[in-house]
Short mmCIF file of C-alpha atoms and ligand atoms in Angstrom, two decimals:
data_model
loop_
_atom_site.label_atom_id
_atom_site.label_comp_id
_atom_site.label_asym_id
_atom_site.label_seq_id
_atom_site.Cartn_x
_atom_site.Cartn_y
_atom_site.Cartn_z
CA MET O 1 46.14 433.83 394.06
CA THR O 2 44.94 437.53 395.34
CA ALA O 3 41.74 437.18 394.38
CA ASP O 4 40.50 436.93 397.87
CA THR O 5 41.90 440.44 398.40
CA GLY O 6 39.69 442.23 395.81
CA GLU O 7 42.85 442.48 393.43
CA LYS O 8 42.77 440.56 390.27
CA LEU O 9 45.98 438.66 389.18
CA ASP O 10 48.07 440.62 386.46
CA LEU O 11 48.60 437.95 383.85
CA LEU O 12 50.99 439.93 381.71
CA GLY O 13 53.40 439.32 384.17
CA TYR O 14 53.42 435.66 384.21
CA ASP O 15 55.92 433.94 383.04
CA ARG O 16 55.84 430.34 381.66
CA SER O 17 56.61 428.35 384.77
CA ALA O 18 54.28 430.81 387.01
CA LEU O 19 51.58 430.56 384.31
CA GLU O 20 51.77 426.71 384.27
CA ALA O 21 51.78 426.74 388.10
CA LEU O 22 48.25 428.62 388.07
CA LEU O 23 46.87 426.26 385.95
CA THR O 24 47.62 423.30 387.66
CA GLN O 25 46.15 425.05 390.52
CA LEU O 26 43.26 425.66 388.84
CA GLY O 27 43.00 421.84 387.85
CA GLU O 28 44.10 422.25 384.19
CA LYS O 29 46.75 420.93 382.19
CA PRO O 30 49.94 422.88 382.22
CA TYR O 31 50.62 422.90 378.91
CA ARG O 32 47.93 425.74 378.49
CA ALA O 33 50.43 427.92 379.51
CA GLN O 34 51.52 428.21 376.36
CA GLN O 35 47.80 428.62 374.08
CA ILE O 36 47.61 431.88 376.79
CA LEU O 37 51.03 432.81 376.57
CA LYS O 38 50.59 433.36 372.51
CA TRP O 39 47.15 435.04 373.04
CA LEU O 40 49.04 437.70 375.12
CA HIS O 41 52.51 438.19 373.87
CA HIS O 42 51.74 437.04 369.98
CA ARG O 43 48.31 438.06 369.29
CA PHE O 44 48.16 440.85 371.74
CA VAL O 45 44.66 440.17 373.20
CA ASP O 46 42.70 442.32 375.45
CA SER O 47 40.39 439.84 376.75
CA PHE O 48 39.98 436.21 377.72
CA ASP O 49 37.02 435.77 375.17
CA GLU O 50 39.34 436.13 372.20
CA MET O 51 41.16 433.06 373.28
CA THR O 52 39.11 430.70 371.05
CA ASP O 53 40.98 427.60 371.37
CA ILE O 54 40.70 427.72 375.64
CA SER O 55 37.28 426.16 377.21
CA ARG O 56 34.65 428.56 378.06
CA THR O 57 35.06 427.30 381.52
CA LEU O 58 38.50 428.40 381.87
CA ARG O 59 38.29 431.82 379.88
CA SER O 60 35.86 432.62 382.43
CA THR O 61 37.51 431.62 385.53
CA LEU O 62 40.25 433.50 384.21
CA ALA O 63 38.46 436.41 383.70
CA GLU O 64 37.09 436.27 386.99
CA ILE O 65 40.37 435.96 388.75
CA ALA O 66 42.78 437.18 386.54
CA GLU O 67 43.19 440.63 384.32
CA ILE O 68 44.86 441.80 380.98
CA ARG O 69 46.13 445.09 381.61
CA GLU O 70 49.01 446.87 379.88
CA PRO O 71 50.38 450.53 380.63
CA ARG O 72 48.19 453.00 378.99
CA ILE O 73 49.91 455.30 376.71
CA LEU O 74 49.73 459.55 377.71
CA GLN O 75 51.87 460.87 375.51
CA GLU O 76 54.06 459.56 372.66
CA LYS O 77 56.78 461.74 370.83
CA GLN O 78 58.74 460.95 368.07
CA SER O 79 62.66 462.74 367.59
CA ALA O 80 63.93 463.48 364.16
CA ASP O 81 66.48 460.85 364.47
CA GLY O 82 63.74 458.39 364.47
CA THR O 83 63.58 457.40 368.15
CA ARG O 84 60.74 457.27 369.90
CA LYS O 85 59.25 457.70 373.42
CA TRP O 86 56.26 456.95 375.12
CA LEU O 87 55.17 458.32 378.38
CA LEU O 88 53.25 455.48 379.95
CA GLU O 89 50.82 455.31 383.25
CA ALA O 90 51.65 453.27 385.74
CA ARG O 91 49.11 451.43 388.28
CA SER O 92 50.29 453.63 391.04
CA GLY O 93 48.96 456.77 389.55
CA SER O 94 52.74 458.41 388.47
CA ALA O 95 53.62 458.09 384.94
CA PHE O 96 57.03 456.51 383.58
CA GLU O 97 59.07 456.42 380.05
CA MET O 98 59.69 453.92 377.31
CA VAL O 99 62.36 454.73 374.73
CA PHE O 100 62.84 452.85 370.99
CA ILE O 101 65.80 453.42 369.04
CA PRO O 102 65.90 452.30 365.72
CA GLU O 103 69.23 451.60 364.16
CA ALA O 104 70.84 449.73 361.04
CA GLY O 105 69.79 446.07 361.47
CA ARG O 106 68.27 446.51 365.09
CA GLY O 107 65.44 447.87 367.17
CA THR O 108 66.38 448.49 371.09
CA LEU O 109 63.77 448.94 373.28
CA CYS O 110 64.82 450.98 376.59
CA VAL O 111 62.29 450.00 379.48
CA SER O 112 61.84 451.40 382.42
CA SER O 113 61.97 448.71 385.87
CA GLN O 114 60.81 451.60 388.58
CA VAL O 115 58.81 454.61 388.46
CA GLY O 116 61.73 457.26 389.66
CA CYS O 117 64.74 455.72 391.25
CA ALA O 118 65.81 455.89 395.28
CA LEU O 119 69.46 455.61 394.14
CA ASP O 120 70.40 459.49 393.22
CA CYS O 121 73.20 459.20 391.23
CA SER O 122 74.62 462.79 390.83
CA PHE O 123 74.48 462.94 387.09
CA CYS O 124 70.74 461.45 386.49
CA SER O 125 67.50 463.49 385.91
CA THR O 126 65.73 460.18 387.15
CA GLY O 127 67.09 460.26 390.61
CA LYS O 128 66.47 463.93 390.94
CA GLN O 129 62.94 462.96 390.41
CA GLY O 130 63.34 461.07 393.84
CA PHE O 131 61.22 457.61 394.26
CA ASN O 132 57.49 456.44 393.92
CA SER O 133 57.16 452.73 393.28
CA ASN O 134 58.33 449.38 391.74
CA LEU O 135 56.40 448.87 388.44
CA GLY O 136 54.95 445.29 388.13
CA ALA O 137 56.32 442.44 386.27
CA GLY O 138 52.88 442.99 383.69
CA GLU O 139 53.84 446.79 383.54
CA ILE O 140 57.96 446.24 383.00
CA ILE O 141 56.77 443.33 379.71
CA GLY O 142 53.85 445.26 378.82
CA GLN O 143 56.18 448.02 377.82
CA VAL O 144 57.47 445.45 375.19
CA ARG O 145 53.90 444.34 374.23
CA VAL O 146 53.00 448.32 373.58
CA ALA O 147 56.02 449.21 371.37
CA VAL O 148 55.88 445.88 369.38
CA LYS O 149 52.28 446.54 369.10
CA ALA O 150 52.68 450.33 368.01
CA LEU O 151 55.90 449.50 365.75
CA THR O 152 54.51 446.75 363.62
CA ALA O 153 50.87 448.14 363.39
CA ALA O 154 51.74 448.73 359.58
CA ARG O 155 54.01 445.36 359.09
CA ASP O 156 53.76 441.81 359.27
CA ASP O 157 57.39 440.49 360.96
CA ARG O 158 55.67 441.41 364.44
CA ASN O 159 58.16 440.57 367.09
CA ARG O 160 61.34 441.22 364.62
CA VAL O 161 61.20 445.18 365.25
CA VAL O 162 62.55 444.71 369.08
CA THR O 163 65.73 442.93 368.43
CA ASN O 164 67.18 443.97 371.83
CA VAL O 165 65.77 445.13 374.96
CA VAL O 166 67.89 447.20 377.90
CA PHE O 167 67.13 447.71 381.27
CA MET O 168 68.44 451.23 381.37
CA GLY O 169 65.03 453.55 381.60
CA MET O 170 63.68 454.87 385.12
CA GLY O 171 64.86 452.88 387.94
CA GLU O 172 67.43 450.29 389.15
CA PRO O 173 66.34 446.96 388.03
CA LEU O 174 68.11 444.65 390.64
CA LEU O 175 66.42 446.71 393.29
CA ASN O 176 63.01 445.27 391.70
CA PHE O 177 64.19 441.99 390.92
CA ASP O 178 60.90 439.86 391.45
CA ASN O 179 59.51 441.87 389.08
CA VAL O 180 62.22 442.08 386.52
CA LEU O 181 63.15 438.35 386.23
CA PRO O 182 59.50 436.99 385.20
CA ALA O 183 59.59 440.02 382.67
CA ALA O 184 62.91 439.19 381.43
CA ARG O 185 61.78 435.76 380.76
CA LEU O 186 59.28 436.47 378.73
CA MET O 187 61.19 438.78 376.62
CA MET O 188 63.61 435.70 375.81
CA ASP O 189 61.29 433.14 375.89
CA ASP O 190 59.95 432.16 372.11
CA LEU O 191 56.29 432.08 373.42
CA GLY O 192 56.63 435.50 374.54
CA TYR O 193 59.06 438.07 372.46
CA GLY O 194 61.86 435.47 371.37
CA ILE O 195 64.75 437.71 372.16
CA SER O 196 68.25 436.49 372.47
CA LYS O 197 69.47 436.27 375.94
CA ARG O 198 72.52 438.58 374.79
CA LYS O 199 70.22 440.91 373.82
CA VAL O 200 68.31 441.64 376.85
CA THR O 201 70.67 443.98 378.86
CA ILE O 202 70.13 444.57 382.64
CA SER O 203 71.93 447.57 383.49
CA THR O 204 73.11 448.12 387.67
CA ALA O 205 74.44 450.60 389.51
CA GLY O 206 76.18 448.40 391.35
CA VAL O 207 73.46 446.13 393.48
CA VAL O 208 75.90 443.60 394.28
CA PRO O 209 73.51 440.99 396.16
CA GLY O 210 71.08 441.52 392.97
CA ILE O 211 74.17 440.16 390.86
CA ARG O 212 74.27 437.70 392.86
CA ARG O 213 70.52 436.56 392.76
CA LEU O 214 70.67 436.78 388.67
CA ALA O 215 73.16 434.59 388.36
CA ALA O 216 70.83 432.12 390.32
CA HIS O 217 68.25 432.42 388.26
CA THR O 218 69.18 433.68 384.46
CA ASP O 219 71.65 434.60 381.94
CA THR O 220 70.60 437.76 380.54
CA ALA O 221 73.69 439.89 379.34
CA LEU O 222 74.77 442.35 382.25
CA ALA O 223 75.81 446.22 382.02
CA ILE O 224 77.33 448.18 385.12
CA SER O 225 77.33 451.66 385.86
CA LEU O 226 80.78 452.51 386.60
CA HIS O 227 81.31 456.11 385.75
CA ALA O 228 84.87 456.37 387.88
CA PRO O 229 87.92 454.26 387.63
CA ASN O 230 88.29 454.80 392.03
CA ASP O 231 86.40 454.42 395.16
CA ALA O 232 86.97 457.93 395.95
CA LEU O 233 85.32 459.58 393.00
CA ARG O 234 82.52 456.93 392.53
CA ASP O 235 81.33 457.43 395.80
CA THR O 236 80.79 461.16 394.98
CA LEU O 237 78.53 460.24 391.79
CA VAL O 238 76.84 456.44 392.44
CA PRO O 239 76.52 456.82 395.77
CA ILE O 240 75.42 453.13 396.51
CA ASN O 241 78.96 452.75 395.80
CA ARG O 242 79.78 453.53 399.53
CA LYS O 243 77.90 450.45 400.48
CA TYR O 244 79.15 448.10 397.74
CA PRO O 245 82.81 449.35 396.28
CA ILE O 246 84.23 448.71 392.90
CA ALA O 247 86.17 445.97 393.83
CA GLU O 248 82.91 444.06 395.22
CA LEU O 249 81.09 444.78 391.92
CA LEU O 250 83.81 443.81 389.80
CA ASP O 251 83.93 440.35 391.62
CA ALA O 252 80.24 439.85 391.35
CA CYS O 253 80.43 440.22 387.71
CA ARG O 254 83.26 437.83 387.80
CA GLU O 255 81.12 435.28 389.53
CA TYR O 256 78.37 435.96 387.14
CA LEU O 257 79.74 435.30 383.93
CA ALA O 258 81.96 432.55 385.77
CA GLY O 259 78.38 430.76 386.38
CA LEU O 260 77.65 431.36 382.58
CA GLY O 261 79.62 428.53 381.36
CA GLU O 262 80.16 430.53 378.46
CA LYS O 263 82.22 433.38 376.79
CA ARG O 264 80.43 436.78 377.34
CA THR O 265 81.52 439.77 378.61
CA ILE O 266 80.09 442.67 380.63
CA THR O 267 78.94 446.09 379.21
CA VAL O 268 80.85 448.85 381.61
CA GLU O 269 79.02 452.26 381.67
CA TYR O 270 80.67 455.27 381.83
CA THR O 271 79.26 458.61 381.42
CA LEU O 272 81.99 460.89 381.17
CA LEU O 273 81.84 464.25 382.73
CA ASP O 274 83.55 467.02 381.32
CA GLY O 275 86.27 467.91 384.10
CA VAL O 276 85.01 465.03 386.70
CA ASN O 277 85.96 461.85 385.24
CA ASP O 278 87.02 462.17 381.66
CA GLN O 279 90.80 463.21 382.40
CA PRO O 280 93.70 461.28 381.03
CA VAL O 281 94.66 459.84 384.44
CA HIS O 282 91.14 458.79 384.60
CA ALA O 283 91.48 456.86 381.40
CA ALA O 284 94.87 455.34 382.66
CA GLN O 285 93.28 454.25 386.06
CA LEU O 286 90.59 452.58 384.18
CA ALA O 287 92.57 450.68 381.97
CA GLU O 288 94.19 449.45 385.04
CA LEU O 289 91.49 448.53 386.88
CA LEU O 290 89.91 446.30 384.02
CA GLN O 291 93.05 444.51 383.50
CA GLY O 292 91.74 441.11 382.81
CA PHE O 293 88.14 441.94 383.33
CA ALA O 294 86.02 440.37 380.21
CA CYS O 295 83.83 443.86 379.42
CA LYS O 296 83.24 446.02 376.72
CA ILE O 297 83.52 449.64 377.34
CA ASN O 298 80.65 451.86 376.53
CA LEU O 299 81.07 455.86 377.02
CA ILE O 300 78.18 457.80 377.41
CA PRO O 301 79.11 461.59 376.89
CA PHE O 302 77.11 463.60 379.76
CA ASN O 303 73.13 464.48 378.57
CA PRO O 304 72.64 467.79 380.32
CA PHE O 305 68.93 468.18 381.88
CA PRO O 306 67.70 471.50 383.36
CA GLY O 307 69.32 472.05 386.86
CA SER O 308 72.25 469.66 386.60
CA ASN O 309 75.32 471.16 387.18
CA TYR O 310 77.70 468.64 384.77
CA ARG O 311 78.76 469.61 381.30
CA ARG O 312 79.08 467.45 378.26
CA PRO O 313 82.99 466.83 377.84
CA SER O 314 84.02 468.24 373.75
CA GLY O 315 83.59 465.40 371.08
CA ILE O 316 87.63 466.01 370.94
CA SER O 317 88.05 464.96 374.51
CA VAL O 318 85.27 461.98 374.40
CA ARG O 319 87.67 460.63 371.63
CA ALA O 320 90.87 460.90 373.52
CA PHE O 321 89.36 459.36 376.53
CA GLN O 322 88.11 456.33 374.03
CA GLU O 323 91.58 456.32 372.54
CA ARG O 324 93.11 456.03 375.44
CA LEU O 325 91.22 452.74 376.10
CA VAL O 326 91.12 451.55 372.71
CA ALA O 327 95.15 451.80 372.89
CA ALA O 328 95.08 449.54 376.40
CA GLY O 329 93.33 446.50 374.31
CA TYR O 330 89.62 447.53 375.14
CA SER O 331 86.96 447.39 373.21
CA THR O 332 85.38 450.81 373.70
CA MET O 333 82.59 452.46 371.61
CA VAL O 334 81.01 455.72 372.28
CA ARG O 335 76.90 455.59 372.53
CA THR O 336 75.55 458.08 370.20
CA THR O 337 73.19 460.59 371.37
CA ARG O 338 69.73 460.06 370.16
CA GLY O 339 66.93 461.85 370.57
CA ASP O 340 67.89 464.25 372.90
CA ASP O 341 65.78 466.60 370.86
CA ILE O 342 63.02 464.99 372.96
CA ASP O 343 64.44 464.26 375.89
CA ALA O 344 64.84 460.49 375.73
CA ALA O 345 68.84 460.35 375.79
CA CYS O 346 70.20 458.34 378.91
CA GLY O 347 69.44 460.05 382.19
CA GLN O 348 67.09 462.02 380.64
CA LEU O 349 64.07 460.22 381.38
CA VAL O 350 61.63 461.62 384.21
CA GLY O 351 58.15 460.86 383.43
CA SER O 352 55.80 462.21 386.00
CA VAL O 353 56.94 461.03 389.52
CA HIS O 354 54.95 461.57 392.88
CA ASP O 355 58.03 461.15 394.96
CA ARG O 356 57.60 460.03 398.38
CA THR O 357 61.44 460.48 399.15
CA ARG O 358 61.13 464.41 399.65
CA ARG O 359 63.92 464.39 397.37
CA GLN O 360 62.53 466.58 394.84
CA GLU O 361 61.68 469.19 397.41
CA ARG O 362 65.62 469.29 398.89
CA TYR O 363 66.98 469.72 395.47
CA ARG O 364 64.54 472.43 395.02
CA LYS O 365 66.01 474.25 397.90
CA ILE O 366 68.86 473.54 396.88
CA ALA O 367 68.74 475.21 393.64
CA GLY O 368 67.49 478.14 395.49
CA ALA O 369 64.24 477.56 393.85
N1 LIG Z 401 69.74 451.94 387.25
C1 LIG Z 401 70.46 451.35 385.91
C2 LIG Z 401 69.51 451.86 384.85
C3 LIG Z 401 70.08 453.42 384.78
S1 LIG Z 401 70.11 454.35 382.62
C4 LIG Z 401 71.82 451.89 386.11
O1 LIG Z 401 72.50 452.50 386.82
O2 LIG Z 401 72.47 451.13 385.00
C5 LIG Z 401 71.38 453.56 381.93
C6 LIG Z 401 72.58 454.53 382.28
O3 LIG Z 401 72.50 455.97 381.81
C7 LIG Z 401 73.32 454.47 383.44
O4 LIG Z 401 74.75 453.81 382.84
C8 LIG Z 401 73.57 455.91 383.82
O5 LIG Z 401 74.65 456.16 384.67
C9 LIG Z 401 73.70 456.33 382.42
N2 LIG Z 401 73.13 457.83 382.67
C10 LIG Z 401 72.42 458.74 383.99
N3 LIG Z 401 71.95 459.80 383.46
C11 LIG Z 401 72.90 460.26 382.70
C12 LIG Z 401 72.77 461.59 382.04
N4 LIG Z 401 72.67 462.45 382.33
N5 LIG Z 401 73.86 461.65 381.06
C13 LIG Z 401 74.26 460.68 380.70
N6 LIG Z 401 74.52 459.00 381.09
C14 LIG Z 401 73.36 459.03 382.09
#
């Protein structure tokens, strides 16, 4: 408990086991956690007073030591294709983004795990913003709560609008492991948002120790941002490759799959950059690299942003790349660009990051601004 530091506990971020532990510490029966979770994540209360099946004493103790605080909406935009984007306020004072993508039969929420990102992949606009801070577990699960509330205001199938969550917003989820894990557990818990473990996807640029830790603690779906079929090229696009090269990354994924004890696949994300990694030779190398690796390939045509030097390949060359992989036996999808009229497409999320790394300054200098 952090009550002695004057800071209140961020109750939204407590998963079932953490809440049970807290209640036990308070001398309460652990099953009270179930009641509290329903109030927080099914009925969306904002105060302990509203938890009417909890004793007054416990309510006032909780009000003293804890708070219910979801991220505040600063701005909301809706794309012509139905995609919605919210700008949310982080505790640190910076702002971050969240996107909802409706499709026939499913609704995918793309959540952020950090304000900014420390990894600086060369084609990602979040990276260019530099890094500010980790989001807390409550700020991560709070995004799902904010979205479900906003999307279900006029309907009664409250929890079923968000069917999938992907950690593909701002930040590198595996560099904020301790907050991402409880949030992911709450997404999957029936007393939270009841989303199937196959539909909560953690996407990583390749933080190998994080993948190993993930394997020890949960069984969500895993996506890796590969973007290149060899280390020399990947080093230039995804700098963390210099620390954890492709072979190590794929090994960690194989271990992750082996530990699940059921047949699952890894999603391989591959952003296509015109003339950089989209040539026939790259498709051939990729097909060879991934031989025997249980995966689905997701091709993402590059989404441009101000100041980026890359170009999106033509539709024809995207299709040609896809066809080469399909011919080699891989299930390969092209991720359709959604919400780019409101800058909500992959790699376009920027929020408003008070950079602590001076990276923005460096990029402005390089751009000669
Ligand atoms: N840090 C996590 C989540 C990042 S965003 C990760 O790296 O996986 C989700 C995906 O969008 C990643 O695969 C990322 O590489 C990709 N992406 C980033 N910028 C992009 C851009 N400008 N165009 C297309 N895809 C992009």
